[in-house]
Short mmCIF file of C-alpha atoms in Angstrom, two decimals:
data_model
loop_
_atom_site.label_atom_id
_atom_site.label_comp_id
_atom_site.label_asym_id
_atom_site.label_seq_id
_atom_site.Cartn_x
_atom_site.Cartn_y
_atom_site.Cartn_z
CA UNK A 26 69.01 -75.21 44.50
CA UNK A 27 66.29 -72.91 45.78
CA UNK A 28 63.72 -74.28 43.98
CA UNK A 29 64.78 -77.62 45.15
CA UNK A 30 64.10 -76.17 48.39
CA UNK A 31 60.77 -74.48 47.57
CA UNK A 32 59.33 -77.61 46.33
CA UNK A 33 60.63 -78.96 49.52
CA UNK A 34 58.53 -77.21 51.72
CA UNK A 35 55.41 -77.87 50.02
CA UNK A 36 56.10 -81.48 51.10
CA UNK A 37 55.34 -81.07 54.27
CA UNK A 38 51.58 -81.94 55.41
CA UNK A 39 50.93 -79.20 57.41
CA UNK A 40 51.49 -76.45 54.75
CA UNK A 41 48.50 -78.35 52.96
CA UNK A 42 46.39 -78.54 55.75
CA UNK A 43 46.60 -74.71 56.40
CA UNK A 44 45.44 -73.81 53.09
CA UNK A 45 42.63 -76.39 53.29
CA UNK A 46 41.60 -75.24 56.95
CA UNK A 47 41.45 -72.11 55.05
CA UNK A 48 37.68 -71.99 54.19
CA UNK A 49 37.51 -68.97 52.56
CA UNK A 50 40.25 -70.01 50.01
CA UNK A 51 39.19 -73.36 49.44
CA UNK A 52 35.40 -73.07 49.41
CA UNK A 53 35.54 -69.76 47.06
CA UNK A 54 37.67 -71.87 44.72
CA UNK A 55 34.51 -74.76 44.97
CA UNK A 56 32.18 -72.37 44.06
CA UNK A 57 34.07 -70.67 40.88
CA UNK A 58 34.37 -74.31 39.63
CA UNK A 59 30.78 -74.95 40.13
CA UNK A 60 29.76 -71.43 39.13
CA UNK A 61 31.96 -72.59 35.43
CA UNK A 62 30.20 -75.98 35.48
CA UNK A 63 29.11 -75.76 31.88
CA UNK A 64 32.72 -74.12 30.99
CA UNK A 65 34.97 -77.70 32.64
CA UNK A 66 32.11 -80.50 32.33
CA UNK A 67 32.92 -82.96 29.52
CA UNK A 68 36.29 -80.48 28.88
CA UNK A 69 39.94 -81.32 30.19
CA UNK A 70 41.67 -79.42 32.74
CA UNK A 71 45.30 -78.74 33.42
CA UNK A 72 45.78 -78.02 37.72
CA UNK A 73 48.64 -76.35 38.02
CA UNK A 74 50.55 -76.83 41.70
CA UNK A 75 47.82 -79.14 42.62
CA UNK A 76 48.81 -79.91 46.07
CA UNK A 77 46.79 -82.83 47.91
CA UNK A 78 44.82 -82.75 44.13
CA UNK A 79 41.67 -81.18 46.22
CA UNK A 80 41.12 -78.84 43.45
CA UNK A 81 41.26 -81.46 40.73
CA UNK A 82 38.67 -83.20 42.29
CA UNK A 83 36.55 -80.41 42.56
CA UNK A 84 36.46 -80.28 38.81
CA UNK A 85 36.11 -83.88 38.55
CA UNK A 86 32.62 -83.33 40.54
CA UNK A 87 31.89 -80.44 38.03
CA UNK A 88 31.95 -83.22 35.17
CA UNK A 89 35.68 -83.24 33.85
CA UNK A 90 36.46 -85.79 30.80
CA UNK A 91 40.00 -85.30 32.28
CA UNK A 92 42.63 -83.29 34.47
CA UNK A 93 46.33 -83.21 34.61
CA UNK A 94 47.15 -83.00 38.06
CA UNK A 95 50.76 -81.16 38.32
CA UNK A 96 52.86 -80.69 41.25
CA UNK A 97 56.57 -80.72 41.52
CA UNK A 98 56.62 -81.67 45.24
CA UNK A 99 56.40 -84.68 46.66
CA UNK A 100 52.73 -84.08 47.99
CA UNK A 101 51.78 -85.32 44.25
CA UNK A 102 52.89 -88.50 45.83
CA UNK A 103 49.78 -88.12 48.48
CA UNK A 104 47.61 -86.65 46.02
CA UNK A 105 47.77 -90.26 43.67
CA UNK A 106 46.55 -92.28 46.94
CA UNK A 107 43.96 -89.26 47.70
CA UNK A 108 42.67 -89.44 43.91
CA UNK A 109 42.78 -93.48 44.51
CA UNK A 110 41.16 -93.17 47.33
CA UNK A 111 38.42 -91.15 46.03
CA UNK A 112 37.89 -93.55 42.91
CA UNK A 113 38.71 -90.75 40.69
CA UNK A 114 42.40 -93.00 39.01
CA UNK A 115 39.90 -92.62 35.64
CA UNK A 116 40.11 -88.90 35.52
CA UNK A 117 42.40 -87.17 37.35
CA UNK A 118 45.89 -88.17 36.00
CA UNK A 119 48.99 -86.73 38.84
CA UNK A 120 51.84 -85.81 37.30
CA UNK A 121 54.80 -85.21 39.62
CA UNK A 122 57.47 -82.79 38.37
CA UNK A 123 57.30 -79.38 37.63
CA UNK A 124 54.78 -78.04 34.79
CA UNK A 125 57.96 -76.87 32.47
CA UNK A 126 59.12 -79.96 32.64
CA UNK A 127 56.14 -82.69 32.50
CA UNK A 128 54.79 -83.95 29.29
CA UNK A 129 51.19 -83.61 28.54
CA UNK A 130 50.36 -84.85 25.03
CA UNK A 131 47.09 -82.67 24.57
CA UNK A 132 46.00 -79.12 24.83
CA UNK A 133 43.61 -78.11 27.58
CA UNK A 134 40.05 -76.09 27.95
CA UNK A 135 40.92 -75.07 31.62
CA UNK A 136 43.57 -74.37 33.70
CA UNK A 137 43.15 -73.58 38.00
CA UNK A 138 45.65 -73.22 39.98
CA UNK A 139 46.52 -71.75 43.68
CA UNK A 140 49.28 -69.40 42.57
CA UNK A 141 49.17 -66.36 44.71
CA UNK A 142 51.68 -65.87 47.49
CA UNK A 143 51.77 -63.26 50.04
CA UNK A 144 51.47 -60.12 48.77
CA UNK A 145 50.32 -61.34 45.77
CA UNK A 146 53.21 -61.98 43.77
CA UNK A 147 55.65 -63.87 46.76
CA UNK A 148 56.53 -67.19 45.47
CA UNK A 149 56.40 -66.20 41.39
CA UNK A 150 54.25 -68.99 40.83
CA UNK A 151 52.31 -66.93 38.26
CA UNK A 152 55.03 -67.23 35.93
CA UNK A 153 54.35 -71.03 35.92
CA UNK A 154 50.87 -70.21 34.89
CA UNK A 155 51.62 -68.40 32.19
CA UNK A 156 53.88 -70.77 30.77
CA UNK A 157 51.11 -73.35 30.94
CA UNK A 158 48.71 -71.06 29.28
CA UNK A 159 50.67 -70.60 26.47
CA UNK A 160 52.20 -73.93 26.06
CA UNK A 161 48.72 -75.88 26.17
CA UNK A 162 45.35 -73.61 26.59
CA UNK A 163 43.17 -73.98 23.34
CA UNK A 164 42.24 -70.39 22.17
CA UNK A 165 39.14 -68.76 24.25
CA UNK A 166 40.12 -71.15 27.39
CA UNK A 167 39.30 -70.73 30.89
CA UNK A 168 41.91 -69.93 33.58
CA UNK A 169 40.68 -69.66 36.98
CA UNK A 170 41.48 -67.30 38.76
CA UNK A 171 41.42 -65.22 36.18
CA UNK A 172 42.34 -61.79 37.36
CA UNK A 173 43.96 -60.35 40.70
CA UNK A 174 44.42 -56.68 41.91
CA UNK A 175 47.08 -56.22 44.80
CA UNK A 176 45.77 -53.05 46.93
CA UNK A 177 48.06 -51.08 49.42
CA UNK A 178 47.07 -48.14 51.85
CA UNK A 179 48.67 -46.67 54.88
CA UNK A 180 47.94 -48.40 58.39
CA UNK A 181 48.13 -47.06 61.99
CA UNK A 182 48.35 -50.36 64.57
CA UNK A 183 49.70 -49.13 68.32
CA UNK A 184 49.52 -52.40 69.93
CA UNK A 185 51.63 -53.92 67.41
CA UNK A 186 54.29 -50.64 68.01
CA UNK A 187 54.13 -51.40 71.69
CA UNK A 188 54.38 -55.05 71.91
CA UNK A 189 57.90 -54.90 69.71
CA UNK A 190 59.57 -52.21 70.69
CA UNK A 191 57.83 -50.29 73.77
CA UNK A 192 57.90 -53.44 75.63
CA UNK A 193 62.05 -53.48 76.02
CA UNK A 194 61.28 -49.66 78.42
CA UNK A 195 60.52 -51.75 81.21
CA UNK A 196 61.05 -55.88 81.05
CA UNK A 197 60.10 -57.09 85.53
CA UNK A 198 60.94 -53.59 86.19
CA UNK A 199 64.72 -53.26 84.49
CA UNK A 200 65.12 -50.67 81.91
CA UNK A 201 66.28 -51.60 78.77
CA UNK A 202 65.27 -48.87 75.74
CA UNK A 203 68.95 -49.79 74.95
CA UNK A 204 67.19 -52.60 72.64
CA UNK A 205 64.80 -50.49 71.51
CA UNK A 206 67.29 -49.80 67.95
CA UNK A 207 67.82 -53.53 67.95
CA UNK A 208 64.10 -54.34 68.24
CA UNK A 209 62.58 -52.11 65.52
CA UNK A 210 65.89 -53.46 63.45
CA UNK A 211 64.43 -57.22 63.56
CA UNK A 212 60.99 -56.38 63.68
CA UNK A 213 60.42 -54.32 61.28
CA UNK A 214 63.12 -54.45 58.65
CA UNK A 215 61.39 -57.05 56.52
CA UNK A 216 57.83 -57.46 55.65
CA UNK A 217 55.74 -58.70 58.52
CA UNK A 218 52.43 -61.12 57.74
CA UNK A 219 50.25 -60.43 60.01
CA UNK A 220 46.28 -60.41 60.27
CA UNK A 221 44.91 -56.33 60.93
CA UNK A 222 41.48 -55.25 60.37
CA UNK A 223 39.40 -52.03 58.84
CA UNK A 224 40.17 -50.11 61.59
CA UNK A 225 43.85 -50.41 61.55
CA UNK A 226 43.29 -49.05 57.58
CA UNK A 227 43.61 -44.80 57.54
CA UNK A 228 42.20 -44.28 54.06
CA UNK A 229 41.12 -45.86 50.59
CA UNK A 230 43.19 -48.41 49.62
CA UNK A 231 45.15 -47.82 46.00
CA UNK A 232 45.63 -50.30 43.01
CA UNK A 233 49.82 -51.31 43.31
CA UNK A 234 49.11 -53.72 40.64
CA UNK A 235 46.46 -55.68 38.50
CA UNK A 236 46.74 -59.11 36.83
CA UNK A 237 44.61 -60.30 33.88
CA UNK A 238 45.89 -63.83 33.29
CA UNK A 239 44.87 -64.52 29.78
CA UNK A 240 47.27 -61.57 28.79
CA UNK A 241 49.84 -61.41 31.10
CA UNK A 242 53.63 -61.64 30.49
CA UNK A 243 56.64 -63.16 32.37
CA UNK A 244 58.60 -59.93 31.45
CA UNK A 245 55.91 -57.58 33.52
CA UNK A 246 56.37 -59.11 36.71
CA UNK A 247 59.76 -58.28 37.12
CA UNK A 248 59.69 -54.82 37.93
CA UNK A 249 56.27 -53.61 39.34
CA UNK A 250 56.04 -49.54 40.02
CA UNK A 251 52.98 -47.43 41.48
CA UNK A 252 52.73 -44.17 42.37
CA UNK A 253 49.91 -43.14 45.29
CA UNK A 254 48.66 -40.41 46.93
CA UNK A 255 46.50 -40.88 50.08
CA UNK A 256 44.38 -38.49 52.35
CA UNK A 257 43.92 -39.62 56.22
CA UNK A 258 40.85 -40.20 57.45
CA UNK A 259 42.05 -39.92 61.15
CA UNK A 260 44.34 -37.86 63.27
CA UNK A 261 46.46 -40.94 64.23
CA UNK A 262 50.17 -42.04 64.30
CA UNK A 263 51.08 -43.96 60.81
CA UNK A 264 53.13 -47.11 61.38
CA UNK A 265 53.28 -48.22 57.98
CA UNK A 266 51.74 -49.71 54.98
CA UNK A 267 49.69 -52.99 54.30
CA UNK A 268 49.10 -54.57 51.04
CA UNK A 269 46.36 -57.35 50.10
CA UNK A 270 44.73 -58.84 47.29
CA UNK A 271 41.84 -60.04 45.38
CA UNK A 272 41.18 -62.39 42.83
CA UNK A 273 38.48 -63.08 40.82
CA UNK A 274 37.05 -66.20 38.60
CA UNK A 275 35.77 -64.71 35.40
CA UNK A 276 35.15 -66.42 31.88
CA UNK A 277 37.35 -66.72 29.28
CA UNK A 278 37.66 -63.36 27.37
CA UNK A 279 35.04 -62.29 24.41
CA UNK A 280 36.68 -61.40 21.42
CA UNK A 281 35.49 -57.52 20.46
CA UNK A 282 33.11 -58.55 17.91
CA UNK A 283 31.10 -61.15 20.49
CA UNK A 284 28.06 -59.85 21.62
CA UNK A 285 27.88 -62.05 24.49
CA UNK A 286 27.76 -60.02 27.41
CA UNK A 287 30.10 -60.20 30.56
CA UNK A 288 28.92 -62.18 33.54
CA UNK A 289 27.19 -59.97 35.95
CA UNK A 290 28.17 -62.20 38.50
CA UNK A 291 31.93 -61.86 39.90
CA UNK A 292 33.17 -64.63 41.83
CA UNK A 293 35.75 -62.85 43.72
CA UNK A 294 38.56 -64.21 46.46
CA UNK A 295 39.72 -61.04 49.36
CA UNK A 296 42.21 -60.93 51.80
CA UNK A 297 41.25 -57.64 52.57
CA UNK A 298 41.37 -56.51 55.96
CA UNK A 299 37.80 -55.42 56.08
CA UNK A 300 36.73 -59.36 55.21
CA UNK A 301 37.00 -62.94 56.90
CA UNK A 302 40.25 -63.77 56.80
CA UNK A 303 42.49 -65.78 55.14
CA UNK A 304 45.67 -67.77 55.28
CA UNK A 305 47.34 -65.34 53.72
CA UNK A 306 46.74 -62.77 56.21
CA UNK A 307 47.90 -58.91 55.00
CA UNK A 308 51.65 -58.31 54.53
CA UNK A 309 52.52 -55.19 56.19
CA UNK A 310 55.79 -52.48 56.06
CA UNK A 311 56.18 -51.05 59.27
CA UNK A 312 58.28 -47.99 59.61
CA UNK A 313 60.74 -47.96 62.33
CA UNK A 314 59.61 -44.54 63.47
CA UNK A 315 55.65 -43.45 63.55
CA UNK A 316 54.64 -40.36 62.05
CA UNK A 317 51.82 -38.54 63.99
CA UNK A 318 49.38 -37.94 61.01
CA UNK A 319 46.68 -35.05 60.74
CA UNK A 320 43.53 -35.49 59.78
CA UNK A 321 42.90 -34.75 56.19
CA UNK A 322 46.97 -34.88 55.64
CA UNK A 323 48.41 -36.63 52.41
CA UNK A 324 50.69 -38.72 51.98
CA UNK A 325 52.50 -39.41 48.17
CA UNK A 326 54.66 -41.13 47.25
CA UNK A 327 55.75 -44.55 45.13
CA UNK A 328 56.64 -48.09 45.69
CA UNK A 329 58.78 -50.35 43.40
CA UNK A 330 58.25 -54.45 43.61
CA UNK A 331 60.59 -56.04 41.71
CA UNK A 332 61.71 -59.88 41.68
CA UNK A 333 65.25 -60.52 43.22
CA UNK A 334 68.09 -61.13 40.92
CA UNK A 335 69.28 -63.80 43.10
CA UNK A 336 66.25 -66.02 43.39
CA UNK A 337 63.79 -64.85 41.22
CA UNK A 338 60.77 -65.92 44.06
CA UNK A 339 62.05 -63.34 46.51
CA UNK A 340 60.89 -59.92 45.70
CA UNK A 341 62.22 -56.76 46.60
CA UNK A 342 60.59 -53.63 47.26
CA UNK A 343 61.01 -49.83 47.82
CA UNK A 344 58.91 -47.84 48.93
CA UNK A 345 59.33 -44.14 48.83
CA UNK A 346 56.62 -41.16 50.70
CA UNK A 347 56.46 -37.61 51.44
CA UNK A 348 54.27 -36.46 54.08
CA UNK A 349 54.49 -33.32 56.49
CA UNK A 350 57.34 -31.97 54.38
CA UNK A 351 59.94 -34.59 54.36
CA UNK A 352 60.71 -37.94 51.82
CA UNK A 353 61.28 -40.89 53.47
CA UNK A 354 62.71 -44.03 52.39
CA UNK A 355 62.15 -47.77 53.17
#
């Protein structure tokens, strides 16, 4: 029934036209198929969550014999009369259901898709992925994106402290700190998506977790734990933690014994907070109380991602620190 819903909401037109207003998403993902040109012309390529199909016809301007076009909402719908449209019927073939369920009758060289959610790993679309990989890729195929790295580090951001909860000490001149409890309650008890930048950022970020999609299994996704240690750069109050992502469009992997070296060229998609932003913004874990940081102090700790039991495309996660003698919990 959730998926039902999921699916649902990736009807609706103006979830599509986000990500395509989103240049830095859509134009990186132009480029990686252009930069692979050699790798999908003449070859056939499986899209996985194709959307309005923009991606498939990307690839059918790189030179495609073919691509399978998948999508379980009904957007595929709109993505037939956009391939129509676009006089592309002869290549790109939609297919609307979802990619365990559709029948393709021939292995691919390529598969693309759009898989990452916030956080990276929101939606658990990248378990779709890797059932396509290893239902239909032909050995030494190209996925695209082909490896991600979800970064965390700790975050100070004021004006976001005092617009939620300072704001309720004085609304036209009544007190009312009596919300205060109330306000940090529904603004910061789940993760908040929100765009910062470098400056909000108090040290290096740390690896949480790192994806390599030719190898990847279902299994490893559903518990996710990293342990970190940071050092402030700044005497300033922490508010919480931010996490992001990158993603990168390398070649399909050498075998030991190839001598062909790796690309020295990295195509590589951020949503850091240091670079132009994205749709998918950072997520961030505010803590309902700040913790006035030293320069040079550490904070340690761990956080746990794991996928809910009850709908596996909800994740939970824990995060656990120790800074200025005392464990917290979140």
């Amino acid at each position: 029934d959730y998926d039902v819903a999921y699916f649902k909401a990736y009807s609706h037109i103006g979830v599509h036209e986000e990500m395509l207003k989103d240049h830095v998403r859509t134009s990186t993902y132009r480029n990686a198929i252009m930069h692979h040109k050699d790798l999908i012309s003449g070859k056939v390529v499986l899209d996985v969550g194709c959307g309005t199909g923009v991606l498939s016809i990307f690839c059918a301007f790189a030179g495609t014999s073919r691509v399978y076009a998948v999508d379980a909402s009904d957007i595929a719908l709109q993505a037939m009369e956009i391939v129509r449209e676009n006089e592309l019927s002869d290549k790109v073939v939609v297919l609307h259901g979802r990619i365990e369920d559709v029948n393709i009758e021939e292995k691919v060289d390529v598969i693309i898709s759009e898989w990452m959610g916030y956080m990276l790993l929101y939606e658990s679309m990248l378990g779709s992925i890797i059932f396509a990989r290893d239902k239909w890729l032909k050995p030494g195929g190209l996925i695209l994106p082909s490896h991600a790295s979800l970064y965390m580090a700790p975050v100070t951001n004021s004006q976001r402290y005092h617009d939620s909860i300072y704001f309720w000490r004085d609304v036209y001149g009544i007190k009312m700190s009596s919300m205060m409890p109330l306000a940090k309650q529904c603004a910061f008890m789940e993760p908040s998506v929100e765009t910062i930048s470098g400056e909000n950022v108090l040290t290096w970020p740390t690896v949480v977790a790192q994806v390599d999609c030719y190898t990847i299994q279902a299994q490893e996704l559903e518990t996710i734990t990293a342990a970190f240690k940071f050092t402030s750069m700044l005497q300033a109050p922490l508010h919480g933690f931010a996490f992001w992502f990158d993603v990168e469009f390398n070649g399909p992997r050498q075998s030991p014994s190839s001598k062909k070296k790796k690309p020295d060229v990295s195509i590589v998609l951020s949503t850091a907070p240091e670079d132009a932003p994205t749709h998918w913004q950072q997520t961030l874990l505010y803590l309902f109380e700040p913790i006035e940081l030293n320069k040079d102090q550490i904070i340690e700790g761990s956080v746990t991602i794991s996928q809910s039991q009850q709908h596996a495309r909800f994740l939970n996660i824990c995060l656990k620190y120790f800074t200025g003698d005392q464990w917290y919990v979140k």
